[in-house]
mmCIF file of C-alpha atoms and ligand atoms in Angstrom:
data_model
loop_
_atom_site.group_PDB
_atom_site.id
_atom_site.type_symbol
_atom_site.label_atom_id
_atom_site.label_comp_id
_atom_site.label_asym_id
_atom_site.label_seq_id
_atom_site.Cartn_x
_atom_site.Cartn_y
_atom_site.Cartn_z
ATOM 1 C CA MET A 1 103.957 88.395 117.277
ATOM 2 C CA GLU A 2 100.337 88.477 116.201
ATOM 3 C CA ILE A 3 99.578 87.905 112.506
ATOM 4 C CA VAL A 4 96.391 89.313 110.987
ATOM 5 C CA THR A 5 95.085 89.306 107.443
ATOM 6 C CA THR A 6 91.952 91.436 107.705
ATOM 7 C CA ILE A 7 91.597 95.187 108.077
ATOM 8 C CA ALA A 8 89.107 94.706 110.921
ATOM 9 C CA ALA A 9 91.544 92.525 112.902
ATOM 10 C CA ALA A 10 94.413 94.976 112.316
ATOM 11 C CA ARG A 11 92.249 97.863 113.537
ATOM 12 C CA ALA A 12 91.132 95.911 116.601
ATOM 13 C CA ALA A 13 94.702 94.972 117.563
ATOM 14 C CA VAL A 14 96.008 98.521 117.145
ATOM 15 C CA GLY A 15 92.937 99.884 118.957
ATOM 16 C CA GLU A 16 93.889 97.925 122.085
ATOM 17 C CA VAL A 17 97.408 99.342 121.959
ATOM 18 C CA ARG A 18 96.097 102.882 121.652
ATOM 19 C CA ALA A 19 93.683 102.304 124.525
ATOM 20 C CA ARG A 20 96.725 101.530 126.681
ATOM 21 C CA GLY A 21 98.124 104.922 125.665
ATOM 22 C CA GLU A 22 101.053 103.405 123.747
ATOM 23 C CA ARG A 23 102.761 104.875 120.672
ATOM 24 C CA VAL A 24 102.366 102.921 117.466
ATOM 25 C CA GLY A 25 105.176 102.649 114.902
ATOM 26 C CA PHE A 26 104.555 101.348 111.380
ATOM 27 C CA VAL A 27 106.846 99.815 108.753
ATOM 28 C CA PRO A 28 105.168 99.137 105.384
ATOM 29 C CA THR A 29 106.892 96.580 103.126
ATOM 30 C CA MET A 30 106.277 94.278 100.186
ATOM 31 C CA GLY A 31 107.907 91.389 102.048
ATOM 32 C CA ALA A 32 110.878 89.261 100.911
ATOM 33 C CA LEU A 33 112.405 90.784 104.015
ATOM 34 C CA HIS A 34 116.112 91.530 104.416
ATOM 35 C CA GLU A 35 118.308 93.473 106.842
ATOM 36 C CA GLY A 36 117.208 96.762 105.243
ATOM 37 C CA HIS A 37 113.607 96.150 106.261
ATOM 38 C CA LEU A 38 114.707 94.943 109.710
ATOM 39 C CA SER A 39 116.685 98.157 110.259
ATOM 40 C CA LEU A 40 113.415 100.048 109.821
ATOM 41 C CA VAL A 41 111.845 97.856 112.505
ATOM 42 C CA ALA A 42 114.732 98.704 114.841
ATOM 43 C CA ARG A 43 114.136 102.433 114.225
ATOM 44 C CA SER A 44 110.423 102.016 114.853
ATOM 45 C CA ARG A 45 111.097 100.163 118.111
ATOM 46 C CA GLN A 46 113.337 103.011 119.279
ATOM 47 C CA ALA A 47 110.612 105.576 118.659
ATOM 48 C CA SER A 48 107.448 103.703 119.652
ATOM 49 C CA ASP A 49 106.046 101.087 122.034
ATOM 50 C CA PHE A 50 104.416 98.792 119.488
ATOM 51 C CA THR A 51 105.596 98.097 115.938
ATOM 52 C CA VAL A 52 103.271 97.085 113.132
ATOM 53 C CA MET A 53 104.713 95.771 109.883
ATOM 54 C CA SER A 54 102.662 95.269 106.739
ATOM 55 C CA VAL A 55 103.616 92.825 104.014
ATOM 56 C CA PHE A 56 101.617 93.526 100.880
ATOM 57 C CA VAL A 57 102.727 93.250 97.261
ATOM 58 C CA ASN A 58 100.696 96.149 95.935
ATOM 59 C CA PRO A 59 99.497 95.492 92.369
ATOM 60 C CA LEU A 60 98.685 99.192 91.848
ATOM 61 C CA GLN A 61 102.361 100.180 91.806
ATOM 62 C CA PHE A 62 103.420 97.652 89.157
ATOM 63 C CA ALA A 63 103.074 98.344 85.422
ATOM 64 C CA PRO A 64 101.683 95.456 83.325
ATOM 65 C CA THR A 65 105.231 94.867 81.991
ATOM 66 C CA GLU A 66 106.768 94.632 85.481
ATOM 67 C CA ASP A 67 107.459 91.748 87.869
ATOM 68 C CA LEU A 68 104.217 91.606 89.922
ATOM 69 C CA ALA A 69 103.619 87.864 89.389
ATOM 70 C CA ALA A 70 107.299 86.968 89.864
ATOM 71 C CA TYR A 71 107.839 89.198 92.925
ATOM 72 C CA PRO A 72 109.169 86.926 95.718
ATOM 73 C CA ARG A 73 106.681 86.006 98.457
ATOM 74 C CA PRO A 74 108.577 83.872 101.014
ATOM 75 C CA ILE A 75 105.808 84.102 103.596
ATOM 76 C CA GLU A 76 107.221 81.783 106.267
ATOM 77 C CA ASP A 77 110.712 83.316 106.132
ATOM 78 C CA ASP A 78 109.136 86.766 106.425
ATOM 79 C CA GLU A 79 107.176 85.737 109.513
ATOM 80 C CA HIS A 80 110.337 84.404 111.203
ATOM 81 C CA LEU A 81 112.384 87.480 110.336
ATOM 82 C CA ALA A 82 109.668 89.908 111.430
ATOM 83 C CA GLU A 83 109.188 88.088 114.722
ATOM 84 C CA GLY A 84 112.947 87.913 115.340
ATOM 85 C CA ALA A 85 113.263 91.649 114.723
ATOM 86 C CA GLY A 86 110.618 92.405 117.345
ATOM 87 C CA VAL A 87 107.575 93.217 115.201
ATOM 88 C CA ASN A 88 104.486 93.098 117.425
ATOM 89 C CA LEU A 89 101.807 92.881 114.739
ATOM 90 C CA LEU A 90 102.223 91.606 111.173
ATOM 91 C CA PHE A 91 99.462 92.747 108.809
ATOM 92 C CA ARG A 92 99.429 90.519 105.740
ATOM 93 C CA PRO A 93 96.243 91.223 103.736
ATOM 94 C CA ASP A 94 95.526 89.751 100.322
ATOM 95 C CA VAL A 95 94.625 91.867 97.310
ATOM 96 C CA SER A 96 90.856 91.420 97.683
ATOM 97 C CA GLU A 97 91.041 92.616 101.304
ATOM 98 C CA MET A 98 92.822 95.815 100.256
ATOM 99 C CA TYR A 99 91.048 96.619 96.985
ATOM 100 C CA HIS A 100 87.293 96.629 96.681
ATOM 101 C CA LEU A 101 86.163 95.492 93.228
ATOM 102 C CA SER A 102 84.285 98.747 92.634
ATOM 103 C CA ARG A 103 87.040 101.009 93.951
ATOM 104 C CA THR A 104 87.354 104.275 92.055
ATOM 105 C CA VAL A 105 89.333 106.787 94.187
ATOM 106 C CA THR A 106 93.143 106.889 94.048
ATOM 107 C CA VAL A 107 95.837 109.317 95.178
ATOM 108 C CA THR A 108 97.617 111.345 92.476
ATOM 109 C CA ALA A 109 101.222 111.986 93.353
ATOM 110 C CA GLY A 110 101.683 115.131 91.192
ATOM 111 C CA ASP A 111 104.647 116.715 89.391
ATOM 112 C CA LEU A 112 107.419 115.364 91.617
ATOM 113 C CA ALA A 113 106.274 111.868 90.673
ATOM 114 C CA ARG A 114 106.764 112.454 86.962
ATOM 115 C CA GLN A 115 110.571 112.654 87.105
ATOM 116 C CA TRP A 116 113.288 110.010 87.444
ATOM 117 C CA GLU A 117 111.640 106.893 88.953
ATOM 118 C CA GLY A 118 108.224 108.243 87.980
ATOM 119 C CA ALA A 119 109.336 108.935 84.392
ATOM 120 C CA SER A 120 110.618 105.375 84.059
ATOM 121 C CA ARG A 121 107.619 103.870 85.856
ATOM 122 C CA PRO A 122 104.506 105.900 84.911
ATOM 123 C CA GLY A 123 101.757 105.581 87.523
ATOM 124 C CA HIS A 124 104.103 103.862 90.007
ATOM 125 C CA PHE A 125 103.982 106.591 92.642
ATOM 126 C CA ASP A 126 100.193 107.014 92.355
ATOM 127 C CA GLY A 127 99.995 103.319 93.248
ATOM 128 C CA VAL A 128 102.488 103.698 96.081
ATOM 129 C CA LEU A 129 100.777 106.717 97.633
ATOM 130 C CA THR A 130 97.333 105.148 97.268
ATOM 131 C CA VAL A 131 98.365 102.045 99.216
ATOM 132 C CA VAL A 132 100.367 104.050 101.769
ATOM 133 C CA ALA A 133 97.358 106.331 102.396
ATOM 134 C CA LYS A 134 95.143 103.264 102.866
ATOM 135 C CA LEU A 135 97.630 101.577 105.203
ATOM 136 C CA PHE A 136 98.023 104.799 107.208
ATOM 137 C CA ASN A 137 94.229 104.949 107.593
ATOM 138 C CA ILE A 138 94.044 101.312 108.662
ATOM 139 C CA ILE A 139 96.919 101.413 111.179
ATOM 140 C CA SER A 140 96.778 105.093 112.280
ATOM 141 C CA PRO A 141 100.408 105.046 113.403
ATOM 142 C CA ASP A 142 102.102 107.804 115.383
ATOM 143 C CA ILE A 143 105.293 107.305 113.378
ATOM 144 C CA SER A 144 106.144 105.465 110.176
ATOM 145 C CA VAL A 145 109.617 104.425 109.042
ATOM 146 C CA PHE A 146 110.690 104.361 105.388
ATOM 147 C CA GLY A 147 114.091 103.677 103.816
ATOM 148 C CA ARG A 148 116.258 106.259 102.031
ATOM 149 C CA LYS A 149 116.939 103.479 99.539
ATOM 150 C CA ASP A 150 113.737 104.688 97.847
ATOM 151 C CA LEU A 151 114.557 108.376 98.213
ATOM 152 C CA GLN A 152 111.967 109.780 95.812
ATOM 153 C CA GLN A 153 109.303 107.603 97.451
ATOM 154 C CA SER A 154 110.216 108.940 100.902
ATOM 155 C CA VAL A 155 109.929 112.535 99.654
ATOM 156 C CA LEU A 156 106.516 111.766 98.159
ATOM 157 C CA VAL A 157 105.308 110.094 101.367
ATOM 158 C CA SER A 158 106.384 113.222 103.219
ATOM 159 C CA ALA A 159 104.335 115.274 100.709
ATOM 160 C CA LEU A 160 101.362 112.926 101.205
ATOM 161 C CA ILE A 161 101.497 113.489 104.967
ATOM 162 C CA ARG A 162 101.782 117.265 104.521
ATOM 163 C CA ASP A 163 99.208 117.679 101.745
ATOM 164 C CA LEU A 164 96.544 115.410 103.270
ATOM 165 C CA ASN A 165 97.214 116.729 106.808
ATOM 166 C CA LEU A 166 97.967 113.305 108.241
ATOM 167 C CA ASP A 167 99.058 113.297 111.856
ATOM 168 C CA ILE A 168 102.020 110.963 111.351
ATOM 169 C CA GLU A 169 105.723 111.524 111.942
ATOM 170 C CA LEU A 170 107.882 110.235 109.076
ATOM 171 C CA VAL A 171 111.293 108.745 109.869
ATOM 172 C CA VAL A 172 113.660 108.086 106.941
ATOM 173 C CA ALA A 173 116.364 105.518 107.740
ATOM 174 C CA PRO A 174 119.756 105.050 106.002
ATOM 175 C CA ILE A 175 120.459 102.457 103.319
ATOM 176 C CA VAL A 176 121.630 99.049 104.517
ATOM 177 C CA ARG A 177 124.289 97.623 102.190
ATOM 178 C CA GLU A 178 126.050 94.294 101.692
ATOM 179 C CA PHE A 179 129.673 94.112 102.891
ATOM 180 C CA ASP A 180 130.818 95.183 99.414
ATOM 181 C CA GLY A 181 128.439 98.136 99.030
ATOM 182 C CA LEU A 182 125.499 96.670 97.110
ATOM 183 C CA ALA A 183 122.280 98.167 98.510
ATOM 184 C CA LEU A 184 120.067 95.404 99.892
ATOM 185 C CA SER A 185 116.932 94.887 97.822
ATOM 186 C CA SER A 186 114.322 92.159 97.574
ATOM 187 C CA ARG A 187 115.074 92.168 93.840
ATOM 188 C CA ASN A 188 118.746 91.209 94.408
ATOM 189 C CA ARG A 189 117.584 87.611 94.648
ATOM 190 C CA TYR A 190 116.789 87.731 90.915
ATOM 191 C CA LEU A 191 120.492 88.309 90.101
ATOM 192 C CA SER A 192 122.769 85.584 88.712
ATOM 193 C CA ALA A 193 126.327 85.419 90.117
ATOM 194 C CA HIS A 194 127.634 87.422 87.158
ATOM 195 C CA GLU A 195 124.839 90.005 87.451
ATOM 196 C CA ARG A 196 125.420 90.262 91.217
ATOM 197 C CA ALA A 197 129.071 91.185 90.554
ATOM 198 C CA THR A 198 128.058 93.660 87.858
ATOM 199 C CA ALA A 199 125.344 95.237 90.052
ATOM 200 C CA LEU A 200 128.089 96.404 92.372
ATOM 201 C CA SER A 201 128.984 99.066 89.830
ATOM 202 C CA LEU A 202 125.886 101.095 90.872
ATOM 203 C CA SER A 203 127.183 101.787 94.378
ATOM 204 C CA ARG A 204 130.731 102.101 93.026
ATOM 205 C CA THR A 205 129.521 104.799 90.625
ATOM 206 C CA LEU A 206 127.862 106.713 93.455
ATOM 207 C CA ARG A 207 130.965 106.416 95.618
ATOM 208 C CA SER A 208 133.088 107.848 92.822
ATOM 209 C CA ILE A 209 130.745 110.878 92.631
ATOM 210 C CA GLN A 210 131.051 111.248 96.395
ATOM 211 C CA GLN A 211 134.857 111.148 96.138
ATOM 212 C CA LEU A 212 134.943 113.709 93.311
ATOM 213 C CA PHE A 213 132.604 115.924 95.345
ATOM 214 C CA LYS A 214 134.780 115.596 98.446
ATOM 215 C CA SER A 215 137.856 116.500 96.386
ATOM 216 C CA GLY A 216 136.126 119.783 95.520
ATOM 217 C CA GLU A 217 134.396 119.166 92.168
ATOM 218 C CA ARG A 218 131.064 121.023 92.030
ATOM 219 C CA ASP A 219 130.282 121.015 88.329
ATOM 220 C CA LEU A 220 127.347 118.671 87.672
ATOM 221 C CA GLU A 221 128.440 117.585 84.217
ATOM 222 C CA ALA A 222 131.961 116.837 85.462
ATOM 223 C CA LEU A 223 130.674 114.842 88.455
ATOM 224 C CA GLU A 224 128.206 112.835 86.398
ATOM 225 C CA ALA A 225 130.546 112.280 83.435
ATOM 226 C CA GLY A 226 133.404 111.196 85.718
ATOM 227 C CA ALA A 227 131.148 108.665 87.384
ATOM 228 C CA ARG A 228 129.677 107.282 84.156
ATOM 229 C CA GLY A 229 133.097 105.839 83.375
ATOM 230 C CA VAL A 230 132.903 103.753 86.562
ATOM 231 C CA LEU A 231 129.651 102.027 85.601
ATOM 232 C CA ALA A 232 130.455 98.529 84.384
ATOM 233 C CA ARG A 233 130.863 98.373 80.624
ATOM 234 C CA ASP A 234 129.061 95.081 80.550
ATOM 235 C CA ALA A 235 126.449 93.903 78.092
ATOM 236 C CA CYS A 236 124.072 93.089 80.962
ATOM 237 C CA VAL A 237 123.954 96.670 82.368
ATOM 238 C CA THR A 238 121.704 99.367 80.923
ATOM 239 C CA LEU A 239 121.779 102.729 82.655
ATOM 240 C CA ASP A 240 118.351 104.281 83.100
ATOM 241 C CA TYR A 241 119.449 107.511 84.812
ATOM 242 C CA LEU A 242 122.374 108.907 86.772
ATOM 243 C CA ALA A 243 121.942 112.438 88.116
ATOM 244 C CA ILE A 244 122.637 114.851 90.929
ATOM 245 C CA VAL A 245 119.436 116.405 92.244
ATOM 246 C CA ASP A 246 118.090 118.495 95.088
ATOM 247 C CA ARG A 247 116.916 115.868 97.587
ATOM 248 C CA GLU A 248 113.584 117.623 98.221
ATOM 249 C CA THR A 249 112.533 118.888 94.777
ATOM 250 C CA PHE A 250 114.436 116.364 92.651
ATOM 251 C CA GLN A 251 115.418 119.244 90.314
ATOM 252 C CA ARG A 252 118.997 119.431 89.070
ATOM 253 C CA PRO A 253 120.797 122.287 90.862
ATOM 254 C CA GLY A 254 123.093 124.776 89.065
ATOM 255 C CA ARG A 255 126.102 123.450 90.958
ATOM 256 C CA ALA A 256 126.398 120.535 93.349
ATOM 257 C CA THR A 257 126.135 121.341 97.049
ATOM 258 C CA SER A 258 126.367 119.312 100.218
ATOM 259 C CA GLY A 259 123.029 117.579 100.849
ATOM 260 C CA ASN A 260 122.234 117.046 97.157
ATOM 261 C CA ALA A 261 121.484 113.455 96.179
ATOM 262 C CA ALA A 262 123.307 111.402 93.578
ATOM 263 C CA ILE A 263 120.679 109.012 92.205
ATOM 264 C CA ILE A 264 121.075 106.047 89.898
ATOM 265 C CA ALA A 265 118.820 103.460 88.279
ATOM 266 C CA ALA A 266 119.968 100.701 85.970
ATOM 267 C CA ARG A 267 118.793 97.427 84.601
ATOM 268 C CA VAL A 268 121.133 94.537 85.332
ATOM 269 C CA GLY A 269 119.974 91.713 83.099
ATOM 270 C CA THR A 270 116.209 91.983 83.490
ATOM 271 C CA THR A 271 116.381 93.297 87.077
ATOM 272 C CA ARG A 272 115.896 97.024 87.660
ATOM 273 C CA LEU A 273 117.950 98.360 90.587
ATOM 274 C CA ILE A 274 118.137 101.806 92.205
ATOM 275 C CA ASP A 275 120.543 103.407 94.651
ATOM 276 C CA ASN A 276 121.523 106.854 95.928
ATOM 277 C CA MET A 277 124.012 108.719 98.100
ATOM 278 C CA ILE A 278 123.778 112.124 99.761
ATOM 279 C CA LEU A 279 126.733 114.339 98.800
ATOM 280 C CA GLY A 280 128.948 115.379 101.678
ATOM 281 C CA GLN A 281 127.073 113.142 104.123
ATOM 282 C CA ASP A 282 128.093 109.892 105.763
ATOM 283 C CA ASP A 283 126.178 107.091 104.030
ATOM 284 C CA GLN A 284 124.997 105.769 107.397
ATOM 285 C CA ASP A 285 123.454 109.071 108.576
HETATM 286 P P1 LIG B 1 109.891 97.357 99.796
HETATM 287 O O1 LIG B 1 109.561 96.092 100.503
HETATM 288 O O2 LIG B 1 110.945 97.195 98.737
HETATM 289 O O3 LIG B 1 108.671 98.089 99.307
HETATM 290 O O4 LIG B 1 110.560 98.294 100.877
HETATM 291 C C1 LIG B 1 109.910 98.572 102.103
HETATM 292 C C2 LIG B 1 110.688 99.623 102.829
HETATM 293 O O5 LIG B 1 112.017 99.151 103.070
HETATM 294 C C3 LIG B 1 110.837 100.934 102.038
HETATM 295 O O6 LIG B 1 110.684 102.028 102.927
HETATM 296 C C4 LIG B 1 112.231 100.837 101.506
HETATM 297 O O7 LIG B 1 112.826 102.097 101.254
HETATM 298 C C5 LIG B 1 112.942 100.119 102.640
HETATM 299 N N1 LIG B 1 114.173 99.501 102.172
HETATM 300 C C6 LIG B 1 114.345 98.686 101.108
HETATM 301 N N2 LIG B 1 115.648 98.358 100.959
HETATM 302 C C7 LIG B 1 116.320 98.979 101.943
HETATM 303 C C8 LIG B 1 117.700 99.048 102.326
HETATM 304 N N3 LIG B 1 118.651 98.401 101.647
HETATM 305 N N4 LIG B 1 118.031 99.801 103.405
HETATM 306 C C9 LIG B 1 117.075 100.476 104.099
HETATM 307 N N5 LIG B 1 115.761 100.459 103.791
HETATM 308 C C10 LIG B 1 115.384 99.720 102.723
#
């Protein structure tokens, strides 16, 4: 695995691959890699000849109150895991390489980015789409793999590709979970043992919505209210949102239908976690 830190070196390495006529797959991450990230690498390897991974903790997508400084950066572990998973090129720029001091142009994510995650984290998706657009321009991949774990992000990346006419195929991969259902997240390492046990109630809540849906319940209020009772009544959990939405528009439908998404965000202690499930669909599809 080659490791590069400059845009010029990344472009040169990918340029050689393209000159050989090979397909380039791209997996953007913020590092602190886990099996979820590695599953995206596996998908990229299936669909391309050469997989590029970026590890960049993007300051633009963090609010001043958020965990930018504390975000884990286990660089050596990440290199081992990326190499073991079969990444061909690891692009690990620092902030000054990615953001020119006099930069002025950013991507605006629009209305879809003002709901749910975007409502709780104003400006977050503008920061995400700005860095994704830059990374797409640097790597010029044929395909790029994102996780359904960040469902609203994946819908916005799809909109970015459509609205800016990028010639990139987007692949959205299923959520990788711990044995007990907790969705893997780099932020799980912030959790104490008690918080880790309590965090399980997010996926449990979603599963209870899925069960109610499968037993025939279609009324949104009934589905959401039934599930709220499952969320841990624990002083360390604060629900941010729990809703059933159309998985493309993120609007709440009149009645729940197969393919809608149940989405949840909650703070467990000081750690903000998100999860989702698609109604009527196997979680691993
Ligand atoms: P992050 O490093 O958190 O920015 O995530 C990088 C990519 O990994 C995003 O496309 C995420 O959706 C994806 N990802 C994060 N956690 C998981 C997971 N548990 N399963 C699958 N993909 C994930």
